[in-house]
PDB file of C-alpha atoms in Angstrom:
ATOM      1  CA  MET A   1     104.197  52.162 116.854  1.00  0.00           C
ATOM      2  CA  ASP A   2     102.543  48.848 115.916  1.00  0.00           C
ATOM      3  CA  LEU A   3     102.289  46.516 118.942  1.00  0.00           C
ATOM      4  CA  ASN A   4     103.644  43.562 116.950  1.00  0.00           C
ATOM      5  CA  ILE A   5     106.692  45.579 115.966  1.00  0.00           C
ATOM      6  CA  VAL A   6     107.270  46.624 119.564  1.00  0.00           C
ATOM      7  CA  LYS A   7     107.048  43.035 120.723  1.00  0.00           C
ATOM      8  CA  ARG A   8     109.503  41.910 118.045  1.00  0.00           C
ATOM      9  CA  LEU A   9     111.895  44.721 119.006  1.00  0.00           C
ATOM     10  CA  ILE A  10     111.886  43.438 122.576  1.00  0.00           C
ATOM     11  CA  GLU A  11     112.444  39.811 121.416  1.00  0.00           C
ATOM     12  CA  LEU A  12     115.420  40.940 119.302  1.00  0.00           C
ATOM     13  CA  ALA A  13     116.814  42.992 122.187  1.00  0.00           C
ATOM     14  CA  ASP A  14     116.558  39.903 124.365  1.00  0.00           C
ATOM     15  CA  GLN A  15     118.563  37.936 121.771  1.00  0.00           C
ATOM     16  CA  ALA A  16     121.335  40.568 121.985  1.00  0.00           C
ATOM     17  CA  LEU A  17     121.311  40.204 125.779  1.00  0.00           C
ATOM     18  CA  LYS A  18     121.581  36.423 125.496  1.00  0.00           C
ATOM     19  CA  ILE A  19     124.825  36.694 123.555  1.00  0.00           C
ATOM     20  CA  GLY A  20     126.198  39.334 125.928  1.00  0.00           C
ATOM     21  CA  ASP A  21     125.632  42.430 123.840  1.00  0.00           C
ATOM     22  CA  SER A  22     123.720  45.615 124.499  1.00  0.00           C
ATOM     23  CA  PRO A  23     119.930  45.136 124.129  1.00  0.00           C
ATOM     24  CA  VAL A  24     119.395  47.339 121.114  1.00  0.00           C
ATOM     25  CA  SER A  25     117.319  46.207 118.144  1.00  0.00           C
ATOM     26  CA  ALA A  26     115.991  47.671 114.898  1.00  0.00           C
ATOM     27  CA  ILE A  27     113.285  46.817 112.367  1.00  0.00           C
ATOM     28  CA  ILE A  28     112.779  48.351 108.943  1.00  0.00           C
ATOM     29  CA  VAL A  29     109.245  48.415 107.517  1.00  0.00           C
ATOM     30  CA  LYS A  30     108.048  49.208 104.013  1.00  0.00           C
ATOM     31  CA  ASP A  31     104.400  49.140 102.982  1.00  0.00           C
ATOM     32  CA  ASP A  32     103.444  47.699 106.362  1.00  0.00           C
ATOM     33  CA  GLU A  33     105.786  44.746 105.870  1.00  0.00           C
ATOM     34  CA  ILE A  34     108.955  44.022 107.847  1.00  0.00           C
ATOM     35  CA  ILE A  35     111.822  44.206 105.384  1.00  0.00           C
ATOM     36  CA  SER A  36     114.702  43.574 107.801  1.00  0.00           C
ATOM     37  CA  GLN A  37     115.523  43.304 111.487  1.00  0.00           C
ATOM     38  CA  ALA A  38     118.701  43.170 113.525  1.00  0.00           C
ATOM     39  CA  TYR A  39     120.184  43.576 116.988  1.00  0.00           C
ATOM     40  CA  ASN A  40     123.499  44.850 118.286  1.00  0.00           C
ATOM     41  CA  THR A  41     126.518  42.578 118.056  1.00  0.00           C
ATOM     42  CA  ARG A  42     129.292  45.144 118.342  1.00  0.00           C
ATOM     43  CA  ASN A  43     130.619  43.895 121.688  1.00  0.00           C
ATOM     44  CA  ILE A  44     130.693  40.297 120.409  1.00  0.00           C
ATOM     45  CA  THR A  45     132.213  40.946 116.967  1.00  0.00           C
ATOM     46  CA  ASN A  46     134.392  43.876 118.024  1.00  0.00           C
ATOM     47  CA  ASN A  47     133.156  45.636 114.885  1.00  0.00           C
ATOM     48  CA  THR A  48     132.325  49.322 115.369  1.00  0.00           C
ATOM     49  CA  LEU A  49     129.626  49.108 112.686  1.00  0.00           C
ATOM     50  CA  ASP A  50     127.641  46.274 114.230  1.00  0.00           C
ATOM     51  CA  HIS A  51     124.871  48.483 115.567  1.00  0.00           C
ATOM     52  CA  ALA A  52     121.338  47.199 115.095  1.00  0.00           C
ATOM     53  CA  GLU A  53     120.304  50.125 112.912  1.00  0.00           C
ATOM     54  CA  ILE A  54     123.266  49.756 110.513  1.00  0.00           C
ATOM     55  CA  LYS A  55     122.854  45.978 110.280  1.00  0.00           C
ATOM     56  CA  ALA A  56     119.118  46.383 109.531  1.00  0.00           C
ATOM     57  CA  ILE A  57     119.872  49.031 106.881  1.00  0.00           C
ATOM     58  CA  ALA A  58     122.519  46.847 105.200  1.00  0.00           C
ATOM     59  CA  SER A  59     120.078  43.946 105.104  1.00  0.00           C
ATOM     60  CA  ALA A  60     117.304  46.100 103.677  1.00  0.00           C
ATOM     61  CA  ASN A  61     119.694  47.448 101.046  1.00  0.00           C
ATOM     62  CA  GLU A  62     120.395  43.894  99.894  1.00  0.00           C
ATOM     63  CA  ILE A  63     116.725  42.848  99.960  1.00  0.00           C
ATOM     64  CA  LEU A  64     115.497  45.944  98.112  1.00  0.00           C
ATOM     65  CA  LYS A  65     118.632  46.073  95.886  1.00  0.00           C
ATOM     66  CA  SER A  66     119.034  49.755  96.567  1.00  0.00           C
ATOM     67  CA  TRP A  67     120.942  51.997  98.921  1.00  0.00           C
ATOM     68  CA  ARG A  68     117.919  54.319  98.948  1.00  0.00           C
ATOM     69  CA  LEU A  69     115.354  53.214 101.513  1.00  0.00           C
ATOM     70  CA  ASN A  70     112.732  55.815 100.533  1.00  0.00           C
ATOM     71  CA  ASN A  71     109.304  55.132 101.960  1.00  0.00           C
ATOM     72  CA  CYS A  72     110.736  52.934 104.682  1.00  0.00           C
ATOM     73  CA  SER A  73     110.413  53.414 108.407  1.00  0.00           C
ATOM     74  CA  LEU A  74     112.883  52.349 111.075  1.00  0.00           C
ATOM     75  CA  TYR A  75     111.726  51.204 114.479  1.00  0.00           C
ATOM     76  CA  VAL A  76     114.395  50.962 117.171  1.00  0.00           C
ATOM     77  CA  THR A  77     114.474  50.303 120.923  1.00  0.00           C
ATOM     78  CA  ILE A  78     116.602  53.311 121.792  1.00  0.00           C
ATOM     79  CA  LYS A  79     117.194  56.654 120.104  1.00  0.00           C
ATOM     80  CA  PRO A  80     119.963  56.133 117.491  1.00  0.00           C
ATOM     81  CA  CYS A  81     123.514  57.353 118.194  1.00  0.00           C
ATOM     82  CA  GLU A  82     125.108  60.002 115.947  1.00  0.00           C
ATOM     83  CA  MET A  83     126.782  57.392 113.728  1.00  0.00           C
ATOM     84  CA  CYS A  84     123.481  55.579 113.162  1.00  0.00           C
ATOM     85  CA  GLU A  85     121.615  58.841 112.635  1.00  0.00           C
ATOM     86  CA  SER A  86     124.038  59.700 109.829  1.00  0.00           C
ATOM     87  CA  VAL A  87     123.634  56.318 108.174  1.00  0.00           C
ATOM     88  CA  ILE A  88     119.845  56.540 108.536  1.00  0.00           C
ATOM     89  CA  LYS A  89     119.830  59.918 106.793  1.00  0.00           C
ATOM     90  CA  GLU A  90     122.162  58.678 104.024  1.00  0.00           C
ATOM     91  CA  ALA A  91     119.795  55.731 103.452  1.00  0.00           C
ATOM     92  CA  ARG A  92     116.940  58.186 102.966  1.00  0.00           C
ATOM     93  CA  ILE A  93     114.735  56.488 105.536  1.00  0.00           C
ATOM     94  CA  ALA A  94     111.530  58.508 105.870  1.00  0.00           C
ATOM     95  CA  ASN A  95     110.634  57.976 109.520  1.00  0.00           C
ATOM     96  CA  VAL A  96     112.395  56.768 112.692  1.00  0.00           C
ATOM     97  CA  TYR A  97     110.481  55.679 115.801  1.00  0.00           C
ATOM     98  CA  TYR A  98     112.163  54.758 119.039  1.00  0.00           C
ATOM     99  CA  LEU A  99     110.947  53.413 122.396  1.00  0.00           C
ATOM    100  CA  ILE A 100     113.260  55.308 124.765  1.00  0.00           C
ATOM    101  CA  ASP A 101     115.779  58.135 124.634  1.00  0.00           C
ATOM    102  CA  ARG A 102     119.459  57.419 125.182  1.00  0.00           C
ATOM    103  CA  LEU A 103     120.390  56.978 128.788  1.00  0.00           C
ATOM    104  CA  GLU A 104     122.164  59.989 130.280  1.00  0.00           C
ATOM    105  CA  GLU A 105     125.229  57.923 131.108  1.00  0.00           C
ATOM    106  CA  LYS A 106     125.367  56.730 127.504  1.00  0.00           C
ATOM    107  CA  LYS A 107     125.366  60.190 125.864  1.00  0.00           C
ATOM    108  CA  GLN A 108     128.139  60.420 123.334  1.00  0.00           C
ATOM    109  CA  HIS A 109     131.471  61.611 124.557  1.00  0.00           C
ATOM    110  CA  ASN A 110     133.313  61.686 121.236  1.00  0.00           C
ATOM    111  CA  ARG A 111     136.779  63.201 121.440  1.00  0.00           C
ATOM    112  CA  THR A 112     137.662  62.784 117.780  1.00  0.00           C
ATOM    113  CA  ASN A 113     139.113  65.841 116.057  1.00  0.00           C
ATOM    114  CA  ILE A 114     138.208  66.218 112.372  1.00  0.00           C
ATOM    115  CA  THR A 115     140.399  68.759 110.594  1.00  0.00           C
ATOM    116  CA  GLU A 116     140.744  69.771 106.934  1.00  0.00           C
ATOM    117  CA  LEU A 117     144.268  69.494 105.622  1.00  0.00           C
ATOM    118  CA  SER A 118     146.090  72.794 105.180  1.00  0.00           C
ATOM    119  CA  ASP A 119     146.483  74.594 101.857  1.00  0.00           C
ATOM    120  CA  ASP A 120     149.949  73.083 101.624  1.00  0.00           C
ATOM    121  CA  TYR A 121     148.049  70.399  99.724  1.00  0.00           C
ATOM    122  CA  ILE A 122     146.190  72.764  97.408  1.00  0.00           C
ATOM    123  CA  ILE A 123     147.230  70.923  94.190  1.00  0.00           C
ATOM    124  CA  TYR A 124     145.758  67.674  95.517  1.00  0.00           C
ATOM    125  CA  LYS A 125     142.665  69.422  96.851  1.00  0.00           C
ATOM    126  CA  GLU A 126     141.918  71.029  93.469  1.00  0.00           C
ATOM    127  CA  SER A 127     142.580  67.849  91.583  1.00  0.00           C
ATOM    128  CA  TYR A 128     140.422  65.767  93.888  1.00  0.00           C
ATOM    129  CA  ASN A 129     137.625  68.372  93.895  1.00  0.00           C
ATOM    130  CA  LYS A 130     137.541  68.240  90.085  1.00  0.00           C
ATOM    131  CA  LYS A 131     137.425  64.448  90.118  1.00  0.00           C
ATOM    132  CA  VAL A 132     134.526  64.370  92.594  1.00  0.00           C
ATOM    133  CA  SER A 133     132.607  67.113  90.720  1.00  0.00           C
ATOM    134  CA  GLU A 134     132.968  65.215  87.411  1.00  0.00           C
ATOM    135  CA  PHE A 135     131.785  62.004  89.073  1.00  0.00           C
ATOM    136  CA  TRP A 136     128.588  63.594  90.433  1.00  0.00           C
ATOM    137  CA  LYS A 137     127.895  65.313  87.108  1.00  0.00           C
ATOM    138  CA  SER A 138     128.106  61.973  85.290  1.00  0.00           C
ATOM    139  CA  ILE A 139     125.878  60.256  87.871  1.00  0.00           C
ATOM    140  CA  ARG A 140     123.210  62.973  87.694  1.00  0.00           C
ATOM    141  CA  LYS A 141     123.115  62.731  83.915  1.00  0.00           C
ATOM    142  CA  LYS A 142     122.061  59.085  84.317  1.00  0.00           C
ATOM    143  CA  ASP A 143     119.184  59.938  86.691  1.00  0.00           C
TER     144      ASP A 143
END
């Protein structure tokens, strides 16, 4: 990890602390240039999505005018949570580097149940499946 990036991560984490949020920060780099940077504001904004990684990704998407962040690297102060990991993968970020692992007391304790609807809704499932399949076929024809 580049020393200047590490120093900037710490500065950003300090900014989060100053506003009363958790000291997590993220920087996205492409071609050895910082594209975007952010820090957590979730506790201040009461917005679940205001994690540093997601904010940095959203900013990089705007700057690069693409949802695909191929050939980008993400530097973050702490190992990303499951939500951020998913967003990072969806953004196609090539590499993720973090300073420290998640603290044991901050390990995820998600109690959300995710369940597929029963086959009582088969007509809707089939119709929706067709719609989604057609969408992806049309998109792939453009690529």
